[in-house]
Amino acid sequence: MKICVAVFFGGKSTEHEISCISANQVLHALNSEKYDVLPIYISKENEFFIGDELFDLANYADFIKDPGRTLQKVAIYKDGNAVKVRPVNGMFKKPINIDVAFPVVHGTNVEDGSLAGFLQMLDLPFTSCDVLGGSLGQDKAVMKDVFKANDIPMVDYFIVYGNDFEENYEEYLKKAKKIRFPLIAKPANLGSSIGIEVIKKADEFKEKIEECLKYDFKVVVEDMIKDLKEVNISVIGNQNKARFSPIEEVSNGFLDFDKKYNPNGGAKGSKMKGAKSAGASKGMASTVRIVPAKLEAQQKKIIEETALKVFKVLNSFGLVRIDFMIDRKSGNVYCNEINTIPGSLAFYLWKHAGLEFDQECDEMIENALNRYALKAKKTYSFDTTILENYRKK
Ligand SMILES: Nc1ncnc2c1ncn2[C@@H]1O[C@H](COP(=O)(O)OP(=O)(O)O)[C@@H](O)[C@H]1O
Ligand SMILES: [Mg+2]
């Protein structure tokens, strides 16, 4: 019998559409001789839908507006040892049993551990990070603190907390001056460059941080690399065994950002909002890539070693992409962030290493099933007589 793989995508996230594109690539990459593939679309209202129409990206613009019109709303539930999917308006229809979940979601409310938590509750094997790995990968502030605690090379930074920003304004400003302007400010929990601000000088500090605080309670403020080269690497595996892909150099609008927002010249204003399309950041067509990136041997070594370390300390699993920044002037390498479910699952990097997209998906599914089997061996409950003491005598 074939394994039923449920591909989850969409969700209440600013990266909903990008997730649909990534997921559609996965739906077509999965080997139909090995798997029954079930696409499960999570609407922007977090309702679940199924339907054969989900195999065709051309239909998606309509689904997003009104998914119920063409697709079937379903409930996903545990029934004994099985996990089942059944249309909510057709309770007499035979439910579909799913064996493994393949989340292809991006951003808040889904990639941040939320979907992992749901799947964990269902006791279903799944291909991506667990709750902790997902949430550490989403929150830039906690992520940076974990990097720092593990000596991961990174730019100087500090975190602004919205609840005491006014009260401790002078202290925060002191921290900013210590790193020196220009600085970059990022809302802790967003992606695709949304809400990111360049702070050119001290008298912009207050206004720019307040702008970021409209998006989040926490803001990461960090040293801005003016002559930036951006490189990414993917890691596949689990906490026992992981390996890295070739490295890509990307330029995607944010290098335009250099021209547009460079404090030393270029255009007016310093907002990066929307400066690059979400698609570009997530690895879609508009990104220009060079694989393998041209790097000095030492830089390559630092990136590869750091990537494996990041994968480990952030409790990662499955397939992730880790993004680095290189200061072209000094040659220094800094780790920027992890994407726990990267756009297009970074298939273009693995293909370069000889791993085709379908094989990549096979490996992720195998990994998920192995993790599940290993976990099943651990003890999560034990018999006790505690409640016997509460019986009415
Ligand atoms: N410290 C920095 N110096 C220069 N540019 C930066 C810095 N941090 C981020 N950027 C630019 O902003 C982009 C988005 O920032 P990033 O931290 O990757 O957040 P996101 O989650 O939105 O991708 C980066 O890809 C890079 O082009
Ligand atoms: Mg990024």
Coordinates of C-alpha atoms and ligand atoms in Angstrom, one line a residue:
M1 CA 0.0 0.0 0.0
K2 CA 1.2 3.5 -0.7
I3 CA 2.0 5.9 2.1
C4 CA -0.5 8.8 2.2
V5 CA 1.4 12.1 2.4
A6 CA -0.6 15.1 3.4
V7 CA 1.0 18.3 2.2
F8 CA -0.1 21.3 4.4
F9 CA 0.2 24.8 3.1
G10 CA -1.2 28.3 3.3
G11 CA -2.4 29.5 6.7
K12 CA -2.9 32.8 8.4
S13 CA 0.4 34.2 7.5
T14 CA 1.8 37.2 5.5
E15 CA 3.6 34.5 3.4
H16 CA 0.4 32.6 2.5
E17 CA 0.8 33.0 -1.2
I18 CA 4.5 32.0 -1.3
S19 CA 3.6 28.9 0.7
C20 CA 1.0 28.0 -2.0
I21 CA 3.7 28.3 -4.7
S22 CA 6.3 26.2 -2.7
A23 CA 3.7 23.6 -1.9
N24 CA 2.6 23.2 -5.5
Q25 CA 6.2 22.4 -6.4
V26 CA 6.3 19.7 -3.7
L27 CA 2.9 18.3 -4.8
H28 CA 4.4 17.7 -8.2
A29 CA 7.8 16.5 -7.0
L30 CA 6.4 13.8 -4.8
N31 CA 6.8 10.4 -6.4
S32 CA 3.2 9.2 -7.1
E33 CA 4.3 5.6 -7.4
K34 CA 5.3 5.6 -3.8
Y35 CA 2.8 8.0 -2.3
D36 CA -0.9 9.0 -2.3
V37 CA -0.5 12.7 -2.2
L38 CA -3.2 14.7 -0.4
P39 CA -2.9 18.5 -0.6
I40 CA -4.4 20.2 2.5
Y41 CA -4.9 23.9 2.0
I42 CA -5.1 26.0 5.1
S43 CA -7.2 29.1 4.3
K44 CA -6.4 32.6 5.6
E45 CA -9.0 31.8 8.3
N46 CA -7.2 28.7 9.3
E47 CA -9.8 26.3 7.9
F48 CA -8.7 23.1 6.2
F49 CA -9.7 22.3 2.6
I50 CA -9.0 19.4 0.2
G51 CA -9.7 19.0 -3.5
D52 CA -8.0 17.7 -6.7
E53 CA -8.1 21.3 -8.0
L54 CA -5.3 22.0 -5.5
F55 CA -2.8 20.3 -7.9
D56 CA -3.2 23.3 -10.3
L57 CA -1.7 26.6 -9.2
A58 CA -3.7 28.3 -11.9
N59 CA -6.8 27.9 -9.7
Y60 CA -5.3 29.4 -6.5
A61 CA -6.2 33.0 -7.0
D62 CA -9.9 32.0 -6.7
F63 CA -9.3 29.7 -3.7
I64 CA -7.8 32.4 -1.7
K65 CA -10.8 34.6 -2.1
D66 CA -13.4 31.9 -1.6
P67 CA -12.0 28.4 -0.9
G68 CA -15.4 26.9 0.0
R69 CA -16.7 27.5 -3.5
T70 CA -14.7 24.8 -5.2
L71 CA -12.9 22.9 -2.4
Q72 CA -14.2 20.7 0.4
K73 CA -13.8 21.9 4.0
V74 CA -12.5 19.0 6.1
A75 CA -11.9 18.1 9.7
I76 CA -8.7 16.4 10.7
Y77 CA -8.9 14.2 13.8
K78 CA -7.4 11.3 15.6
D79 CA -9.3 8.0 15.6
G80 CA -7.6 5.3 17.6
N81 CA -4.2 5.0 16.0
A82 CA -5.2 6.6 12.8
V83 CA -5.3 10.2 11.7
K84 CA -8.3 10.9 9.5
V85 CA -9.5 13.6 7.2
R86 CA -13.2 13.9 6.5
P87 CA -15.4 16.6 4.8
V88 CA -17.3 18.5 7.4
N89 CA -20.4 18.7 5.2
G90 CA -20.4 15.0 4.3
M91 CA -20.0 13.1 7.5
F92 CA -21.1 9.9 5.8
K93 CA -18.3 10.0 3.3
K94 CA -15.4 7.6 3.9
P95 CA -12.6 9.4 5.7
I96 CA -9.1 9.4 4.3
N97 CA -6.3 8.1 6.5
I98 CA -3.1 10.0 6.5
D99 CA 0.3 8.5 7.3
V100 CA 2.7 11.5 7.3
A101 CA 2.3 15.2 7.2
F102 CA 4.5 17.4 4.9
P103 CA 4.2 21.0 6.0
V104 CA 5.1 23.6 3.4
V105 CA 4.1 26.7 5.3
H106 CA 5.9 29.9 5.8
G107 CA 5.8 32.5 8.6
T108 CA 3.8 33.3 11.7
N109 CA 0.9 31.2 12.8
V110 CA 2.1 28.1 10.9
E111 CA 5.9 27.7 10.5
D112 CA 6.5 29.1 14.0
G113 CA 5.7 25.8 15.7
S114 CA 1.9 26.3 15.5
L115 CA 1.4 23.6 12.8
A116 CA 4.0 21.4 14.4
G117 CA 2.0 21.5 17.7
F118 CA -1.2 20.6 15.9
L119 CA 0.5 17.6 14.2
Q120 CA 2.2 16.6 17.4
M121 CA -1.2 16.5 19.1
L122 CA -2.4 14.3 16.4
D123 CA 0.6 12.0 17.0
L124 CA 1.3 12.1 13.2
P125 CA 4.8 11.9 11.8
F126 CA 5.8 15.1 10.1
T127 CA 8.7 16.3 8.0
S128 CA 9.6 19.6 9.5
C129 CA 10.9 21.0 12.8
D130 CA 9.1 20.3 16.1
V131 CA 7.5 23.1 18.1
L132 CA 10.7 24.3 19.7
G133 CA 12.7 24.3 16.4
G134 CA 9.9 26.1 14.6
S135 CA 9.4 28.8 17.2
L136 CA 13.1 29.4 17.6
G137 CA 13.4 29.8 13.9
Q138 CA 10.6 32.4 13.8
D139 CA 11.5 34.7 16.7
K140 CA 14.6 36.7 15.5
A141 CA 15.2 38.0 19.1
V142 CA 15.3 34.6 20.8
M143 CA 17.2 33.2 17.8
K144 CA 19.9 35.8 18.1
D145 CA 20.2 35.1 21.8
V146 CA 20.7 31.4 21.2
F147 CA 23.3 32.2 18.5
K148 CA 25.1 34.4 20.9
A149 CA 25.1 31.8 23.6
N150 CA 26.6 29.3 21.2
D151 CA 29.3 31.6 19.7
I152 CA 27.7 31.7 16.3
P153 CA 29.3 34.6 14.3
M154 CA 26.8 37.4 14.1
V155 CA 26.6 41.2 13.9
D156 CA 26.3 43.2 17.0
Y157 CA 22.7 43.6 18.1
F158 CA 20.4 44.3 20.9
I159 CA 16.7 43.8 21.5
V160 CA 14.2 46.6 22.1
Y161 CA 11.1 45.5 24.2
G162 CA 8.0 47.6 23.4
N163 CA 6.8 47.6 27.0
D164 CA 9.7 49.7 28.3
F165 CA 10.9 51.5 25.3
E166 CA 9.7 54.9 26.4
E167 CA 10.8 54.5 30.0
N168 CA 14.3 53.3 29.1
Y169 CA 14.7 55.2 25.9
E170 CA 18.0 56.8 26.9
E171 CA 19.5 53.4 27.7
Y172 CA 18.4 52.0 24.4
L173 CA 19.8 55.0 22.5
K174 CA 23.1 54.4 24.3
K175 CA 23.2 50.9 23.1
A176 CA 22.5 52.0 19.6
K177 CA 25.3 54.6 19.7
K178 CA 27.6 52.0 21.0
I179 CA 27.1 49.8 17.9
R180 CA 27.1 53.0 15.7
F181 CA 24.7 54.1 13.0
P182 CA 23.5 53.1 10.5
L183 CA 21.6 50.3 12.1
I184 CA 18.9 47.9 10.9
A185 CA 15.7 47.4 12.9
K186 CA 13.6 44.3 12.4
P187 CA 10.3 43.3 14.1
A188 CA 11.1 40.0 15.8
N189 CA 8.5 37.9 14.2
L190 CA 8.0 38.9 10.6
G191 CA 9.6 37.7 7.4
S192 CA 10.1 38.7 3.8
S193 CA 11.6 42.0 4.9
I194 CA 8.3 43.3 6.1
G195 CA 8.6 46.2 8.6
I196 CA 12.4 46.3 8.4
E197 CA 13.9 49.8 8.8
V198 CA 17.2 51.4 8.3
I199 CA 18.1 53.9 11.0
K200 CA 20.7 56.3 9.6
K201 CA 21.3 58.5 12.6
A202 CA 20.5 59.0 16.3
D203 CA 17.7 61.4 15.7
E204 CA 15.7 58.9 13.7
F205 CA 16.1 56.2 16.3
K206 CA 12.8 56.8 18.2
E207 CA 10.6 57.2 15.2
K208 CA 12.0 54.1 13.4
I209 CA 11.7 51.9 16.4
E210 CA 8.1 53.0 17.0
E211 CA 7.4 52.1 13.4
C212 CA 8.7 48.6 14.0
L213 CA 6.8 48.3 17.2
K214 CA 3.6 48.6 15.2
Y215 CA 4.3 45.1 13.9
D216 CA 5.6 43.4 17.0
F217 CA 6.4 43.7 20.8
K218 CA 10.1 43.1 20.2
V219 CA 12.5 44.6 17.7
V220 CA 16.0 43.4 16.9
V221 CA 18.4 46.3 16.3
E222 CA 21.7 45.4 14.6
D223 CA 24.7 46.7 12.9
M224 CA 24.1 47.4 9.3
I225 CA 26.6 45.9 6.8
K226 CA 27.0 48.5 4.1
D227 CA 28.8 46.4 1.5
L228 CA 26.8 43.3 1.7
K229 CA 27.0 39.9 0.0
E230 CA 24.2 37.5 0.9
V231 CA 24.8 33.8 0.8
N232 CA 22.6 30.9 1.8
I233 CA 23.1 27.2 2.5
S234 CA 20.6 24.4 3.2
V235 CA 20.9 21.6 5.7
I236 CA 19.0 18.3 5.6
G237 CA 18.8 15.8 8.4
N238 CA 18.0 15.3 12.1
Q239 CA 19.6 15.9 15.4
N240 CA 21.9 12.9 15.0
K241 CA 22.9 13.3 11.4
A242 CA 22.8 16.3 9.1
R243 CA 24.6 17.5 6.0
F244 CA 24.8 20.7 4.1
S245 CA 24.2 21.7 0.5
P246 CA 26.3 23.8 -1.9
I247 CA 26.2 27.6 -1.1
E248 CA 24.3 30.1 -3.2
E249 CA 24.9 33.8 -3.5
V250 CA 21.6 35.7 -3.9
S251 CA 20.9 39.2 -5.1
N252 CA 17.2 40.0 -5.0
G253 CA 16.2 43.6 -4.8
F254 CA 17.8 44.1 -1.5
L255 CA 21.1 44.7 -3.3
D256 CA 19.1 47.4 -5.0
F257 CA 18.4 48.3 -1.5
D258 CA 22.1 49.2 -1.3
K259 CA 21.6 51.8 -4.0
K260 CA 18.2 52.9 -2.8
Y261 CA 18.8 53.0 0.9
N262 CA 22.5 53.4 1.3
P263 CA 22.9 56.1 3.9
N264 CA 25.7 57.6 1.9
G265 CA 23.6 58.3 -1.1
G266 CA 20.9 57.1 -3.4
A267 CA 17.3 57.6 -3.0
K268 CA 15.4 59.4 -0.3
G269 CA 13.8 57.6 2.6
S270 CA 15.1 54.5 4.3
K271 CA 12.1 52.2 4.5
M272 CA 12.8 48.7 3.2
K273 CA 9.1 47.8 3.4
G274 CA 8.1 46.0 0.3
A275 CA 11.5 46.8 -1.1
K276 CA 11.8 43.2 -2.2
S277 CA 8.8 41.1 -3.1
A278 CA 8.1 38.3 -0.7
G279 CA 8.6 35.9 -3.6
A280 CA 12.1 37.0 -4.1
S281 CA 13.1 36.5 -0.5
K282 CA 11.5 33.0 -0.5
G283 CA 13.5 31.8 -3.4
M284 CA 11.2 32.4 -6.4
A285 CA 11.9 33.4 -9.9
S286 CA 12.9 37.0 -9.4
T287 CA 15.9 36.1 -7.3
V288 CA 19.3 36.0 -9.1
R289 CA 21.4 33.1 -7.8
I290 CA 25.0 32.0 -8.2
V291 CA 25.5 28.4 -7.3
P292 CA 28.1 27.6 -6.0
A293 CA 28.8 31.1 -4.6
K294 CA 32.3 32.4 -5.1
L295 CA 33.9 32.4 -1.7
E296 CA 37.3 32.2 -0.1
A297 CA 38.1 28.8 1.2
Q298 CA 38.0 30.0 4.8
Q299 CA 34.6 31.7 4.3
K300 CA 33.2 28.5 2.9
K301 CA 34.4 26.5 5.8
I302 CA 33.0 28.9 8.3
I303 CA 29.6 28.9 6.6
E304 CA 29.4 25.1 6.4
E305 CA 30.5 24.5 9.9
T306 CA 28.3 27.2 11.3
A307 CA 25.3 25.9 9.4
L308 CA 25.6 22.5 11.0
K309 CA 26.0 24.1 14.4
V310 CA 23.0 26.3 13.9
F311 CA 20.9 23.3 12.8
K312 CA 21.8 21.6 16.1
V313 CA 21.5 24.5 18.5
L314 CA 18.1 25.7 17.1
N315 CA 16.7 22.2 17.5
S316 CA 16.2 21.9 13.7
F317 CA 14.9 19.0 11.8
G318 CA 14.0 18.1 8.2
L319 CA 15.2 20.6 5.7
V320 CA 16.2 24.2 6.5
R321 CA 18.0 27.1 4.9
I322 CA 20.5 29.2 6.8
D323 CA 21.2 32.7 5.6
F324 CA 24.6 34.4 6.0
M325 CA 25.8 37.9 5.4
I326 CA 29.4 38.7 4.3
D327 CA 30.9 42.1 4.7
R328 CA 32.7 42.5 1.4
K329 CA 35.0 45.1 2.9
S330 CA 36.4 43.0 5.8
G331 CA 35.5 39.6 4.4
N332 CA 33.9 38.7 7.7
V333 CA 31.0 36.1 7.7
Y334 CA 27.9 36.6 9.9
C335 CA 25.0 34.2 10.4
N336 CA 21.8 36.1 9.8
E337 CA 18.8 33.7 10.3
I338 CA 17.3 30.3 9.7
N339 CA 14.3 29.5 7.5
T340 CA 12.9 26.3 9.0
I341 CA 10.7 25.6 5.9
P342 CA 12.5 27.5 3.1
G343 CA 10.9 28.7 -0.1
S344 CA 10.9 25.9 -2.8
L345 CA 12.5 23.7 -0.1
A346 CA 15.8 25.0 -1.6
F347 CA 15.5 22.2 -4.2
Y348 CA 17.8 24.2 -6.6
L349 CA 20.6 23.9 -4.1
W350 CA 20.2 20.2 -3.6
K351 CA 19.9 19.5 -7.3
H352 CA 23.3 21.0 -7.6
A353 CA 24.6 18.4 -5.2
G354 CA 23.0 15.7 -7.3
L355 CA 19.9 15.2 -5.2
E356 CA 16.7 15.5 -7.3
F357 CA 13.6 17.2 -5.8
D358 CA 11.7 13.8 -5.5
Q359 CA 14.7 12.2 -3.8
E360 CA 14.9 15.2 -1.4
C361 CA 11.2 14.7 -0.5
D362 CA 11.8 11.0 -0.1
E363 CA 14.6 11.7 2.4
M364 CA 12.4 14.1 4.3
I365 CA 9.6 11.6 4.6
E366 CA 12.0 8.8 5.6
N367 CA 13.4 11.2 8.2
A368 CA 9.9 12.0 9.6
L369 CA 9.0 8.3 9.9
N370 CA 12.3 7.5 11.6
R371 CA 11.9 10.3 14.2
Y372 CA 8.4 9.0 14.9
A373 CA 9.6 5.5 15.4
L374 CA 12.4 6.7 17.7
K375 CA 10.0 8.8 19.7
A376 CA 7.6 5.9 20.1
K377 CA 10.4 4.1 22.0
K378 CA 10.6 6.9 24.6
T379 CA 8.3 6.8 27.6
Y380 CA 5.7 9.5 27.7
S381 CA 3.3 8.0 30.2
F382 CA 3.4 5.6 33.1
D383 CA 0.9 3.9 35.2
T384 CA 0.3 5.4 38.6
T385 CA -2.2 5.0 41.3
I386 CA -2.3 8.7 42.2
L387 CA -6.0 9.1 41.2
E388 CA -7.0 6.0 43.3
N389 CA -6.5 8.2 46.3
Y390 CA -9.3 10.5 45.1
R391 CA -12.0 7.7 44.9
K392 CA -15.0 8.2 47.2
K393 CA -14.5 5.7 50.0
Ligands
LIG1 N1 22.6 43.7 9.5 C1 22.2 43.9 8.2 N2 23.0 44.7 7.4 C2 22.6 44.9 6.1 N3 21.5 44.4 5.5 C3 20.7 43.6 6.2 C4 21.0 43.3 7.6 N4 20.0 42.5 8.1 C5 19.2 42.3 7.1 N5 19.6 43.0 6.0 C6 18.9 42.9 4.7 O1 17.5 42.8 4.9 C7 17.0 41.5 4.4 C8 16.0 41.0 5.3 O2 16.4 40.7 6.6 P1 16.3 39.3 7.3 O3 17.0 39.5 8.6 O4 16.8 38.3 6.4 O5 14.7 39.2 7.6 P2 13.6 38.5 6.8 O6 13.0 37.5 7.8 O7 12.6 39.5 6.5 O8 14.1 37.8 5.6 C9 18.3 40.7 4.3 O9 18.1 39.7 3.3 C10 19.3 41.7 3.9 O10 19.2 42.0 2.5
MG2 MG 15.9 36.7 5.4

